[in-house]
XYZ file of C-alpha atoms in Angstrom:
196
model
C 68.670 80.272 105.513
C 69.120 76.780 105.235
C 72.822 75.631 106.300
C 74.566 73.296 103.193
C 77.569 71.685 104.063
C 80.939 73.062 103.467
C 81.545 71.677 99.912
C 79.683 69.803 97.034
C 78.783 66.377 98.228
C 79.170 63.864 95.308
C 77.621 60.480 95.831
C 79.571 58.192 98.472
C 81.117 61.114 100.051
C 79.870 62.063 103.700
C 78.061 65.185 104.044
C 77.934 67.325 107.442
C 73.840 66.645 108.192
C 75.198 62.462 108.087
C 76.904 62.610 110.413
C 75.389 60.750 113.409
C 74.463 63.650 115.123
C 73.936 66.644 112.395
C 73.494 69.177 114.936
C 76.696 68.919 116.051
C 78.054 69.794 112.362
C 75.717 72.429 111.851
C 76.381 74.388 115.207
C 79.909 73.900 114.770
C 78.860 75.235 111.019
C 77.868 78.133 112.547
C 80.580 78.186 114.690
C 83.151 78.769 111.751
C 80.357 82.319 111.031
C 80.963 83.370 113.970
C 84.883 82.859 113.739
C 84.369 84.230 110.704
C 82.569 87.807 111.822
C 84.936 88.146 115.187
C 88.126 87.728 113.000
C 86.884 90.363 110.605
C 85.559 92.875 113.226
C 89.493 92.520 114.870
C 90.940 93.839 111.659
C 87.401 96.295 110.834
C 88.231 97.556 113.867
C 91.957 98.403 114.056
C 91.937 100.200 111.200
C 88.772 102.394 112.091
C 90.512 103.283 116.082
C 93.673 103.999 114.355
C 92.277 105.300 111.322
C 90.144 108.299 113.515
C 91.487 107.735 117.219
C 88.238 106.365 118.715
C 89.762 105.764 122.088
C 91.339 102.132 121.647
C 94.987 101.548 120.739
C 94.755 105.245 119.136
C 93.160 108.382 120.566
C 92.218 111.192 119.305
C 95.152 113.378 119.220
C 97.210 109.729 117.570
C 94.714 109.604 114.309
C 96.199 108.971 111.184
C 93.265 111.172 110.207
C 94.534 113.685 111.632
C 98.275 113.714 110.711
C 99.490 110.656 112.689
C 101.540 107.328 111.488
C 99.668 104.160 112.078
C 102.609 102.416 111.485
C 104.946 104.781 113.580
C 104.705 103.668 116.633
C 104.547 100.409 116.468
C 107.689 100.021 113.860
C 109.329 102.119 115.657
C 110.112 100.420 118.458
C 110.404 97.173 117.554
C 114.166 96.567 119.228
C 114.417 92.684 119.209
C 115.026 90.071 115.856
C 117.060 90.182 113.336
C 114.978 93.214 111.099
C 114.476 95.717 113.545
C 116.459 98.015 111.817
C 114.322 97.210 108.897
C 111.011 97.551 110.341
C 112.875 100.856 112.528
C 112.906 102.478 108.682
C 109.604 101.763 107.938
C 107.960 103.294 110.442
C 106.288 105.916 109.082
C 106.429 105.675 105.542
C 103.080 106.941 103.953
C 103.277 103.807 101.085
C 103.390 101.444 104.775
C 100.708 103.459 105.983
C 98.786 103.200 103.380
C 99.465 99.640 102.785
C 99.097 99.174 106.768
C 95.381 100.376 107.082
C 94.110 99.519 103.429
C 95.200 95.970 103.905
C 93.547 95.805 107.686
C 90.312 97.392 106.540
C 89.571 95.030 103.320
C 90.417 91.879 105.066
C 87.950 93.125 108.478
C 85.408 94.728 105.284
C 85.497 90.982 103.604
C 85.615 88.940 106.102
C 82.400 90.040 107.841
C 80.417 90.140 104.135
C 82.474 86.424 103.553
C 83.502 87.311 99.779
C 87.246 87.274 98.448
C 88.440 84.588 101.690
C 91.240 83.339 99.938
C 92.405 86.745 99.020
C 91.265 87.938 102.480
C 92.997 85.483 103.723
C 96.435 85.661 101.790
C 96.385 89.213 102.934
C 95.813 88.913 106.327
C 97.670 86.487 107.471
C 100.683 88.211 105.426
C 100.682 91.033 107.820
C 99.916 89.511 110.625
C 103.223 87.508 109.624
C 104.506 90.874 109.198
C 103.934 91.759 112.379
C 105.068 89.010 113.961
C 108.591 89.284 112.370
C 108.641 92.891 114.035
C 107.811 91.274 117.432
C 110.040 88.648 116.806
C 108.840 86.220 119.505
C 111.943 83.753 119.257
C 113.769 87.163 121.330
C 113.682 87.029 124.913
C 115.878 90.205 125.126
C 115.811 92.685 123.577
C 119.201 94.017 121.924
C 119.430 96.895 123.961
C 119.607 93.847 126.593
C 116.070 93.964 128.071
C 113.399 90.684 128.594
C 111.092 91.036 126.119
C 108.142 89.657 127.797
C 107.386 86.805 124.743
C 105.911 83.936 126.626
C 106.675 81.493 123.862
C 109.509 80.897 121.541
C 107.621 80.731 118.327
C 103.674 80.449 119.141
C 101.561 83.640 119.131
C 98.430 85.092 118.185
C 99.370 86.442 115.441
C 100.533 83.471 113.639
C 96.787 81.579 114.854
C 95.218 84.864 113.515
C 97.061 83.238 109.956
C 96.034 80.044 110.282
C 92.539 81.212 111.233
C 92.116 82.626 108.348
C 93.029 79.984 106.146
C 90.952 77.227 108.978
C 87.798 80.292 107.316
C 88.654 79.813 103.880
C 88.257 75.211 103.822
C 85.325 74.739 105.367
C 83.944 78.531 102.808
C 82.920 80.240 106.322
C 82.108 83.030 104.166
C 79.090 80.834 102.710
C 76.620 80.916 106.170
C 76.120 84.541 107.242
C 77.592 85.923 104.551
C 77.651 87.037 100.740
C 79.828 84.139 99.474
C 77.651 82.010 97.299
C 76.214 85.229 96.059
C 80.172 86.286 95.478
C 81.128 83.022 94.410
C 78.595 83.203 91.539
C 79.435 86.949 90.002
C 80.288 86.135 86.376
C 83.624 88.101 86.943
C 84.056 86.019 90.861
C 82.934 81.916 89.194
C 85.512 81.097 87.108
C 88.726 82.340 88.628
C 88.913 80.997 92.138
C 91.546 82.874 93.788
C 88.847 85.152 93.953
C 86.225 83.050 96.027
């Protein structure tokens, strides 16, 4: 499989391979593909583990297929930040469970396949920002006065994942070791850039 520049190269514009050290650039393109697959696996695994209780974050008896809520355990214990009561009220609602699980699964599959990267980035970033708001890293103590254990007043892994998703879109990471090029040529997708 050949690796082409992330964006079409016009006359006079630099290409990935015009760099004096093109092996580094090709390596970077492959690294973004590995990053895309890795982040996709994080989303997909979280959905599968919560659905089937594969024993990592969810045990078998806490699996969604066994009638347990994948959001209740997290959202019902939110105890810091201005949205704590909102997240507590959302904990365990069927519609919230379905949206969360379908979102995590769909983002994971899209990233691994390298398709619908724009939609996956926006959806995945929304999930991450909502989880960030639930954890509210700016709070140094919970509403009960206990330390939150937050290590940074703003930046945490949720924001980093959201930024990574948009970086993957920017470099067209779905085209390398993925079905991105094929997806983008589908008649229903071709003229709808938001679906790329």
